[in-house]
Coordinates of C-alpha atoms in Angstrom, one line a residue:
Chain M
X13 CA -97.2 14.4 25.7
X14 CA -98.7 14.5 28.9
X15 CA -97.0 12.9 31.9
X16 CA -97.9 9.6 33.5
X17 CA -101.0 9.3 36.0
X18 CA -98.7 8.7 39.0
X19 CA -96.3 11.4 38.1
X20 CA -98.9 13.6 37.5
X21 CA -100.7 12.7 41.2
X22 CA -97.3 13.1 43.0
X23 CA -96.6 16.7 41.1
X24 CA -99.8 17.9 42.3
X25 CA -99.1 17.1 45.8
X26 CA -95.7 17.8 45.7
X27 CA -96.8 21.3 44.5
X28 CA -99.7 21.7 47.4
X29 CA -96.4 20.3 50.0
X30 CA -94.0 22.7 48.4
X31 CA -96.1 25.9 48.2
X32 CA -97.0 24.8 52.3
X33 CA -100.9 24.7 51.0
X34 CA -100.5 21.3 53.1
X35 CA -98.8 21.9 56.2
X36 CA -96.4 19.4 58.1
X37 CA -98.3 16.9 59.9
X38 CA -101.4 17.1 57.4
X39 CA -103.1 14.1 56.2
X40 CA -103.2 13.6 52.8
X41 CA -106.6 12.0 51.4
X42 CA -106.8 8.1 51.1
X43 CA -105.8 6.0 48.6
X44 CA -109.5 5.4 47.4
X45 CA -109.9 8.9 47.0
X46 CA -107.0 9.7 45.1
X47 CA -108.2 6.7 42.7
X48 CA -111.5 8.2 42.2
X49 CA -110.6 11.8 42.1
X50 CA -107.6 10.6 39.3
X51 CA -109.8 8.4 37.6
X52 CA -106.9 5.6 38.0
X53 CA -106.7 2.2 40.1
X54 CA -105.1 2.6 43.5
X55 CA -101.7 0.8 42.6
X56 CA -100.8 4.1 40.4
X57 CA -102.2 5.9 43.4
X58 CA -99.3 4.3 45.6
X59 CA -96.8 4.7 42.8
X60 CA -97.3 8.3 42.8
X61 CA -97.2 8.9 46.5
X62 CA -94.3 6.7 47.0
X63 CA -92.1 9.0 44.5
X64 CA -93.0 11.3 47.2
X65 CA -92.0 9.2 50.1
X66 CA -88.2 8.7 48.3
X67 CA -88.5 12.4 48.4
X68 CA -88.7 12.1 51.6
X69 CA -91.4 14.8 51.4
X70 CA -94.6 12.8 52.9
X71 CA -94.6 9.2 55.3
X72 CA -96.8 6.5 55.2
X73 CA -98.3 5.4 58.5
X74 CA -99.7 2.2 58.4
X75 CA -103.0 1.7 58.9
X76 CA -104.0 5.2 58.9
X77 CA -102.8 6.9 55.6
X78 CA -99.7 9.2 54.7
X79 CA -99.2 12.3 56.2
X80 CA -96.8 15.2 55.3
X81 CA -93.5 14.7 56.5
X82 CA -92.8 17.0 60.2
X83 CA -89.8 18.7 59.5
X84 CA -87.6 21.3 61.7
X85 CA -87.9 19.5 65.4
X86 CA -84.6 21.6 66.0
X87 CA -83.3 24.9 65.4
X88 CA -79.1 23.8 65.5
X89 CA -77.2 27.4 65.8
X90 CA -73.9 26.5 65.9
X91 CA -72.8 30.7 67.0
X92 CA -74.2 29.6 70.1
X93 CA -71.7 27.6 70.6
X94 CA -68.8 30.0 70.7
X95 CA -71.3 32.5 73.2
X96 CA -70.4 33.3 76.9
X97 CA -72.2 31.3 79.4
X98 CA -71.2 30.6 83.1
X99 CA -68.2 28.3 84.0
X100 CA -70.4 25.9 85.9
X101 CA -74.0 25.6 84.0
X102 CA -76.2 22.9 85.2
X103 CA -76.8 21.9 81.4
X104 CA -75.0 21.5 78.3
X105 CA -76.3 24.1 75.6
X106 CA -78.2 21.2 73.9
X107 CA -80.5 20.0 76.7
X108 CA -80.9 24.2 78.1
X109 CA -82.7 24.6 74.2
X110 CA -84.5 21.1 74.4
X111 CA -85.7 21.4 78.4
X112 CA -86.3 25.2 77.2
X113 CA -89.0 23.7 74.8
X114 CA -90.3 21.7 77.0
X115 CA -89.5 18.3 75.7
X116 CA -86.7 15.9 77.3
X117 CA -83.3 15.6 76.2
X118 CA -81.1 12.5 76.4
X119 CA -77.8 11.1 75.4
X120 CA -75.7 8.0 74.6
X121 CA -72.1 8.5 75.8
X122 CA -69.8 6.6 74.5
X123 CA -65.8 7.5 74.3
X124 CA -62.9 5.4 71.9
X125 CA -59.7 5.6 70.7
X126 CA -59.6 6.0 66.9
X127 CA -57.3 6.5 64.0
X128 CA -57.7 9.6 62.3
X129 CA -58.9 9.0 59.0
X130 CA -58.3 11.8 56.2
X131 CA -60.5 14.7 56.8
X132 CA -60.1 14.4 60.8
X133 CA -56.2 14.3 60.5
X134 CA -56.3 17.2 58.1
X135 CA -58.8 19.4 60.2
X136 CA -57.3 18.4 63.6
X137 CA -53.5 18.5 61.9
X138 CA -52.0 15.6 63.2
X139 CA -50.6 12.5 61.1
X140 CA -53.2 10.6 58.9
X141 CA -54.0 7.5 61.1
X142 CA -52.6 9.3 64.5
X143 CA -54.4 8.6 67.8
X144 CA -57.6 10.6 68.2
X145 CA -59.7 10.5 71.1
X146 CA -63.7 10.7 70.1
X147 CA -66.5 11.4 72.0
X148 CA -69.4 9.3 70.7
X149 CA -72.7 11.1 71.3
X150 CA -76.3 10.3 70.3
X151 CA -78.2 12.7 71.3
X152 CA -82.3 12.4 71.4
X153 CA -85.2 14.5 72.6
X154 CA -88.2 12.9 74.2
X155 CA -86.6 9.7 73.2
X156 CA -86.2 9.9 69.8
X157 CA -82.8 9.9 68.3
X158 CA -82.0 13.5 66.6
X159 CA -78.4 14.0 66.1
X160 CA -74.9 12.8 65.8
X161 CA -72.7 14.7 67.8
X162 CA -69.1 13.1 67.5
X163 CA -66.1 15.5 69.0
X164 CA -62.6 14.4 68.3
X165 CA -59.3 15.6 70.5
X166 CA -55.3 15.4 69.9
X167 CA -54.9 12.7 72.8
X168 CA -51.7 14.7 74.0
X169 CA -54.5 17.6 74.8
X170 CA -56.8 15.8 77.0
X171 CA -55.6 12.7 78.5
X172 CA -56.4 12.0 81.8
X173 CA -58.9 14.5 81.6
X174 CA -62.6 13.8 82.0
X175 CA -62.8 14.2 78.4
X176 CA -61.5 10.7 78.5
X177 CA -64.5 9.7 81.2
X178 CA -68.3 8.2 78.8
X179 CA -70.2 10.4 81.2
X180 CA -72.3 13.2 81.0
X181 CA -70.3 16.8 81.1
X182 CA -73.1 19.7 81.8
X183 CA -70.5 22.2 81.4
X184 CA -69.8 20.7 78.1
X185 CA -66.1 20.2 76.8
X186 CA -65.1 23.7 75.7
X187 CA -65.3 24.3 79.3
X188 CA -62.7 21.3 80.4
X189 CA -60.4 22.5 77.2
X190 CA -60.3 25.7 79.1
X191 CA -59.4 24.5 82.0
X192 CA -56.7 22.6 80.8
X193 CA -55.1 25.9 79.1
X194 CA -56.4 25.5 75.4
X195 CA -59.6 28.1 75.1
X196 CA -61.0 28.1 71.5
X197 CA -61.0 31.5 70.2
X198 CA -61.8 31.2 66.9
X199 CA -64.0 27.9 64.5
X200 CA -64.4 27.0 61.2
X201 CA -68.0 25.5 60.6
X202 CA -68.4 23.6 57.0
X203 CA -71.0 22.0 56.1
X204 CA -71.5 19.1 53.7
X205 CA -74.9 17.5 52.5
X206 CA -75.1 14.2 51.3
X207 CA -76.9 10.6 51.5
X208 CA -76.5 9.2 54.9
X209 CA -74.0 5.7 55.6
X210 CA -76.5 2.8 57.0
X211 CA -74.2 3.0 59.9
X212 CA -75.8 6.5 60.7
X213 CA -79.2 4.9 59.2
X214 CA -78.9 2.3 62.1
X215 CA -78.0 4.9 64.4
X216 CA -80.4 7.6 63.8
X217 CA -83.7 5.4 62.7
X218 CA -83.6 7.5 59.5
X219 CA -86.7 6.9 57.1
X220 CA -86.3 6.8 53.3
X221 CA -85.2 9.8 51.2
X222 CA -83.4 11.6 54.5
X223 CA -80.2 12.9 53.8
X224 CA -77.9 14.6 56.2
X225 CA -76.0 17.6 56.2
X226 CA -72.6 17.1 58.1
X227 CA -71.5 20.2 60.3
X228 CA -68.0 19.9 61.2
X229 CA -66.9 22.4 63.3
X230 CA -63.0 22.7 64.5
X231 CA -62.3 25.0 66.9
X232 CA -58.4 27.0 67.3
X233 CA -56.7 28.8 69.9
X234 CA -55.9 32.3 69.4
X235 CA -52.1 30.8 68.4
X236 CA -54.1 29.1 65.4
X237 CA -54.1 25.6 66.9
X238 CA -56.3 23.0 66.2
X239 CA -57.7 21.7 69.8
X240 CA -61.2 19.9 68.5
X241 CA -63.1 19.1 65.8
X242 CA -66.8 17.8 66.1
X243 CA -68.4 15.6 63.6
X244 CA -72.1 16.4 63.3
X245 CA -74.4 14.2 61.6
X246 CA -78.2 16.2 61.0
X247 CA -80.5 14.4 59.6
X248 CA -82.1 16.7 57.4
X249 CA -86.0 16.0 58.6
X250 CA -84.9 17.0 61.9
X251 CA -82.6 20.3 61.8
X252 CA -82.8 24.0 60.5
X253 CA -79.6 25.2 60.5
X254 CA -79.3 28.7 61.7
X255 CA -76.8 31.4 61.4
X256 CA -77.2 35.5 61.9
X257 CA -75.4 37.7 59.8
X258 CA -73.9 41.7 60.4
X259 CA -73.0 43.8 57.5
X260 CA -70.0 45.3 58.3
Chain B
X2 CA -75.0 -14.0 59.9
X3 CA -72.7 -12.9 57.5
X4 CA -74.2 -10.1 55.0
X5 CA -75.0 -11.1 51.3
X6 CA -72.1 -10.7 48.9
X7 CA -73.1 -7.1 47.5
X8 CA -73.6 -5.7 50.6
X9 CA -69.6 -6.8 51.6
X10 CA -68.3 -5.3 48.5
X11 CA -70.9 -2.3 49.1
X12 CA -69.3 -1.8 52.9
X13 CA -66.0 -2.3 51.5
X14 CA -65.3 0.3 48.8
X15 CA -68.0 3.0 51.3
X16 CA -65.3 2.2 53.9
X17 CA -62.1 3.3 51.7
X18 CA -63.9 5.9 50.5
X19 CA -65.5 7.5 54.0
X20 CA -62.0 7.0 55.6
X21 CA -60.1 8.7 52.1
X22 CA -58.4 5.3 51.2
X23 CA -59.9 6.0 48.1
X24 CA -59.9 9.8 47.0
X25 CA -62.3 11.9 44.7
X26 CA -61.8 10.7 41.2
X27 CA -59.9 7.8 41.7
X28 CA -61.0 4.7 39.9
X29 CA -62.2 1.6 41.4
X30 CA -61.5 -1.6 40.0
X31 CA -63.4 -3.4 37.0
X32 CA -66.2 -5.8 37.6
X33 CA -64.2 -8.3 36.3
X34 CA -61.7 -7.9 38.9
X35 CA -64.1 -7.3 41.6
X36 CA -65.7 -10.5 41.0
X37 CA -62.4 -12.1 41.2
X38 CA -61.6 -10.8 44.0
X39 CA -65.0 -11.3 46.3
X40 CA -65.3 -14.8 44.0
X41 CA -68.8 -13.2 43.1
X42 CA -70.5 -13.0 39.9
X43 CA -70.3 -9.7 38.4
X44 CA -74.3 -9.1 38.7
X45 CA -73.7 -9.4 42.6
X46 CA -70.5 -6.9 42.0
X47 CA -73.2 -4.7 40.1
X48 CA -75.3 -4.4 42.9
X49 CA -72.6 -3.7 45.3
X50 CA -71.6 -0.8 43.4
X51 CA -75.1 0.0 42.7
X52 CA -75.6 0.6 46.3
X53 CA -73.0 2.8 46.7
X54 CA -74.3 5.3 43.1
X55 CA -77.4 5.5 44.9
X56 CA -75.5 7.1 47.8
X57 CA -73.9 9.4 45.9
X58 CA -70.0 7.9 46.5
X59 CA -69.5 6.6 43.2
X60 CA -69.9 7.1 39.5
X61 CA -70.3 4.9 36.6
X62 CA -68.6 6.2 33.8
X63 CA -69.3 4.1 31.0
X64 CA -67.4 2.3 29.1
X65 CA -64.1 3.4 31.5
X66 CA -66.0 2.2 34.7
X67 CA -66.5 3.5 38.4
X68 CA -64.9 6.5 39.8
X69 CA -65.7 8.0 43.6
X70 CA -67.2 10.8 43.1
X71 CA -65.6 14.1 43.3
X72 CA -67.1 16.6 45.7
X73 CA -66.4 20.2 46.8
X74 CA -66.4 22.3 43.5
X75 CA -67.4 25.6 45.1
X76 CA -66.7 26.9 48.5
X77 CA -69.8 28.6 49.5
X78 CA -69.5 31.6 52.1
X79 CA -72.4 33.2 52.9
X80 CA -70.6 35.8 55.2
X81 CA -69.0 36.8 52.4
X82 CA -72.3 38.4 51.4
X83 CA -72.0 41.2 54.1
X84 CA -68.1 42.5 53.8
X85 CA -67.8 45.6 51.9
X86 CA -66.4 45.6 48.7
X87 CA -66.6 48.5 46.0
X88 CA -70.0 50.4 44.7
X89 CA -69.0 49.4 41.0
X90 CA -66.9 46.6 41.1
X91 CA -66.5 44.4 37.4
X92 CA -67.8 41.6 38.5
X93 CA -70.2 40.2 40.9
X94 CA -68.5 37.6 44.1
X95 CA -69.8 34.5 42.3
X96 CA -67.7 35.6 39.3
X97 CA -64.9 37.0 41.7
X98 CA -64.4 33.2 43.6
X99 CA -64.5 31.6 40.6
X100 CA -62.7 33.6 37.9
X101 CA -60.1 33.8 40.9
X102 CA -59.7 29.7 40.6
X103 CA -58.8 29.5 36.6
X104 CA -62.5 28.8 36.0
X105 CA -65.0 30.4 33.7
X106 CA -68.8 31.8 35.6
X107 CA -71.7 32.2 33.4
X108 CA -75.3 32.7 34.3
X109 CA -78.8 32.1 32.9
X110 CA -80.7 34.8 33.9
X111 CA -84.8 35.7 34.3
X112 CA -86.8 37.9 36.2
X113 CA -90.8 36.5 37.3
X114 CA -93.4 38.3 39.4
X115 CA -94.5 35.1 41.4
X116 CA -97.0 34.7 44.2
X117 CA -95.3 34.1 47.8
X118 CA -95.9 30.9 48.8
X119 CA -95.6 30.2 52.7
X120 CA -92.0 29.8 53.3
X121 CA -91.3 33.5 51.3
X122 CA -94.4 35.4 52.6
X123 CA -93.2 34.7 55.9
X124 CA -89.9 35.7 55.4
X125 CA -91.0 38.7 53.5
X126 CA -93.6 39.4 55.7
X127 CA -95.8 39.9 53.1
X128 CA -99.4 38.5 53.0
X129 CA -99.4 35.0 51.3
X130 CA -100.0 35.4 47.9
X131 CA -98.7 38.4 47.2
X132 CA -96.7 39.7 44.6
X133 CA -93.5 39.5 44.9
X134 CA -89.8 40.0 42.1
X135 CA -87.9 36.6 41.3
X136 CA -85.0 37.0 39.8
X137 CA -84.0 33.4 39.2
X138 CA -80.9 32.3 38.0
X139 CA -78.8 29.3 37.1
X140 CA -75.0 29.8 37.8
X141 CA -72.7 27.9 36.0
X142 CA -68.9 26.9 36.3
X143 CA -67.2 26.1 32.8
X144 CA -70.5 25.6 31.5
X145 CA -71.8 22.9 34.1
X146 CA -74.5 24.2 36.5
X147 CA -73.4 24.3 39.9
X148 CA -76.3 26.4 42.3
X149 CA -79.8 27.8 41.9
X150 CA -79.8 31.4 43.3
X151 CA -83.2 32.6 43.4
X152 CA -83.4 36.3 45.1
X153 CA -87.0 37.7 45.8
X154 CA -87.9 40.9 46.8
X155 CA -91.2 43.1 47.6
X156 CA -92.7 44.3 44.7
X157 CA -93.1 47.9 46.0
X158 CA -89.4 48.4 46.9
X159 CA -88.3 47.1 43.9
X160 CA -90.5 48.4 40.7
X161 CA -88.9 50.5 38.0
X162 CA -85.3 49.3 39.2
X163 CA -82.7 47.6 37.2
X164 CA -83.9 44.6 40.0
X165 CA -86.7 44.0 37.2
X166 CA -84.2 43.6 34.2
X167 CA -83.3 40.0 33.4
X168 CA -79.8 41.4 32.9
X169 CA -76.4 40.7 34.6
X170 CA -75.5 43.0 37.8
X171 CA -72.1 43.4 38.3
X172 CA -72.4 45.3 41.2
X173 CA -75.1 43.2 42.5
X174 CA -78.7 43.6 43.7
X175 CA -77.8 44.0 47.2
X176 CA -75.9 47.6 46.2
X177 CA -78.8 48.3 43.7
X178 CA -80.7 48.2 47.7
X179 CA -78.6 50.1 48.7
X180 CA -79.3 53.0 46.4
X181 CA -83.0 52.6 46.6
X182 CA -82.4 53.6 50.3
X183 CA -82.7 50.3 51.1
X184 CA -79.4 49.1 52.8
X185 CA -79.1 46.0 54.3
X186 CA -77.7 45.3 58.0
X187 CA -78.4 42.0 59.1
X188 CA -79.1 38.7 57.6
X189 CA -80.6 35.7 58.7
X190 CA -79.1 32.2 57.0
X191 CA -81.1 29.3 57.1
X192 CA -79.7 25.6 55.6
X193 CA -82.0 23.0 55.1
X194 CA -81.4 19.4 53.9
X195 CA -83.9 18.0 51.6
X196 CA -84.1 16.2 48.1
X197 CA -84.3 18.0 45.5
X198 CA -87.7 18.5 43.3
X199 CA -87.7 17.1 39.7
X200 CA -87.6 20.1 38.6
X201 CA -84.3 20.8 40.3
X202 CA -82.9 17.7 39.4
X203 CA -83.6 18.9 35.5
X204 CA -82.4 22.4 36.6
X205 CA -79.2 21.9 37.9
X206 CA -78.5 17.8 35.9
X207 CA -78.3 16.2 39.3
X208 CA -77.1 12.8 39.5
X209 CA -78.7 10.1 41.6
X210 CA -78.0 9.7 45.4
X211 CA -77.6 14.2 45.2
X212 CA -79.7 15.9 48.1
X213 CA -79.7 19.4 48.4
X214 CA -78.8 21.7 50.8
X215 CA -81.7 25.0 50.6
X216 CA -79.8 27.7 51.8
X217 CA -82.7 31.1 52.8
X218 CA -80.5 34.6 53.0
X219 CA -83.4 36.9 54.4
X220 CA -81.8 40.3 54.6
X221 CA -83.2 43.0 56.7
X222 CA -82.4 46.7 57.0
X223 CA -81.8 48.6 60.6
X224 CA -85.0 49.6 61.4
X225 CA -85.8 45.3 60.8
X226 CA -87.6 45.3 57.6
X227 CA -87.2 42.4 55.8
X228 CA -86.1 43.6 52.0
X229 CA -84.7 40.6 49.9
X230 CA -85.1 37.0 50.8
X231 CA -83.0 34.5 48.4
X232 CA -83.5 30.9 48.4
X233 CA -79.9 29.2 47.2
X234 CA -80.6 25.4 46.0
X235 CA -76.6 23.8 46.6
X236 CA -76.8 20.2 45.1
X237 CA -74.8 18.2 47.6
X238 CA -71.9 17.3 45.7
X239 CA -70.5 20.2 44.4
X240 CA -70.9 23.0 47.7
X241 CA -69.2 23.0 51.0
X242 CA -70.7 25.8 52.9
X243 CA -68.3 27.9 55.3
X244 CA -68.7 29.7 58.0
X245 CA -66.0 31.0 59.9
X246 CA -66.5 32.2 64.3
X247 CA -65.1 34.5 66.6
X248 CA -65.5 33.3 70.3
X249 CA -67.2 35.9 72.8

């Protein structure tokens, strides 16, 4: 039996998207055409190209048509992370990458005290709904918001320190945890994929059909202590996430 | 204003189970007892809990009712990929991980000469179109299937090998490289978050609200030839990718 008219029109595009015959950014023909070229009115037309919009794989932009979804604005490599760089930079590693290709980065600072819930209080091995202190940062690029970067800290570890302070660190916190005697020496990065929360919908201006990969990435000393975990929230239109590999 | 009715009980239940209140597999209460509770009728509790299947956080079970969904079956490690382990080992490192947690592997198995779309010319560097080896399989944890694991690989390195068998490889295809003089020493790993294609879905029997993450293992040997490129499809809820760091 063959397949319904607008699944059929949204697997031949999805096809043309997947096999990168259309590129990102690429225009996809009108709605008028599709009906002519498919032989079928232009509400199964709009059916089929809004399975492909759940998808998350084209967008619609009013008036002018639907376009193939831009993916990969950012390269994310957390080894960089954990890479020598000088004691005083004049940027954190984020805005170096974004100013190094030549858009504009920007943040929104914020800094609470929170209860640990479960996976922070396990990764960061204090008492479930212990005192953490998290770092709240949006970060954007030209204005746009592009990632969640949430760090989280034993409050023994850094109080009174400018961790504590909602303002802009260009030596980044690493830095400041060395300073105050705990240098990281070794991280666990997981990853997790999954649908985002409307919270991070709100926060992040996510379209439909995005989901997110969550990078958390807790950092040790070289005793084995737990000194910081970061919540990441990457919105999956908006990352590749990069790692390089030696076979020993 | 306050938020409709199912979008409370919505916020509720995606609170206790973001902050681990509520663990993997537990069971939520009835829609009878929900609409008690929220004084709701239990269409509205419906679509509350509707919202939160469509995340991915919860399961309906029928006739027992909602669980939250249970995440996590496979730790995925794609540095294990590079650490030596013997020329003829029994069993492949999918098999190893999961044989070593009480659990039974299997595999579906079948070798295709495809044309290289974009993404896998590129990585390749092949021309687009060209021939290239799938081997394309479906892995399987006590009979459930857990991950795609596509490996691809130029046709000229490749031809007349045991690569072109749809046949189980203990050893593995990256050792089979080996002894065609083809020894990998670097790899490149690329994640990216997406939904998955219908054909995926059917693939792997995803559930609604399941992104995947793509995971791209380009392997290349010293002199920087590119000579396998896999493309790993890890539905959302049943992977949590590792990666462990040394800082410099």
């Amino acid at each position: 039996m063959e397949a319904p008219a607008y699944q059929r029109i949204a697997a031949t595009y999805r096809n043309r998207i997947m096999t990168g015959a259309l590129r990102p950014g690429d225009q996809l023909p009108t709605e008028h055409d599709l009906a002519d070229q498919f032989g079928v009115a232009r509400q199964t037309v709009r059916a089929g190209l809004g399975v492909l919009v759940t998808e998350g794989l084209i967008v619609a932009r009013r008036p002018r048509g639907y376009f193939v979804r831009e993916r990969e604005h950012m390269i994310y490599r957390p080894q960089q992370k954990s890479r020598p760089r000088p004691a005083v930079p004049e940027m954190d590693r984020f805005s170096e990458q974004i100013v190094a290709s030549g858009r504009k980065p920007s943040y929104a600072i914020e800094v609470a005290l929170i209860e640990a819930g479960a996976d922070l209080a396990e990764r960061l091995r204090v008492a479930p709904s212990s005192t953490v202190v998290a770092r709240r940062r949006v970060r954007f690029i030209n204005g746009e918001p592009t990632n969640i970067n949430d760090s989280h800290f034993p409050i023994d570890l850094v109080r009174d320190s400018e961790i504590m302070l909602p303002a802009y660190l260009p030596r980044g916190t690493d830095q400041v945890l060395v300073e105050l005697g705990y240098p990281q020496h070794r991280a666990i990065d997981e990853i997790l994929v999954r649908m985002p929360t409307p919270d991070e919908i709100h926060r992040l201006g996510l379209g439909p059909g995005t989901p997110v990969a969550v990078h958390f990435d807790t950092g040790y000393t070289s005793d084995g202590r737990p000194v910081q975990c970061a919540i990441n929230v990457l919105p999956g239109d908006r990352h590749r996430i990069v790692f390089e590999r030696h076979f020993a």
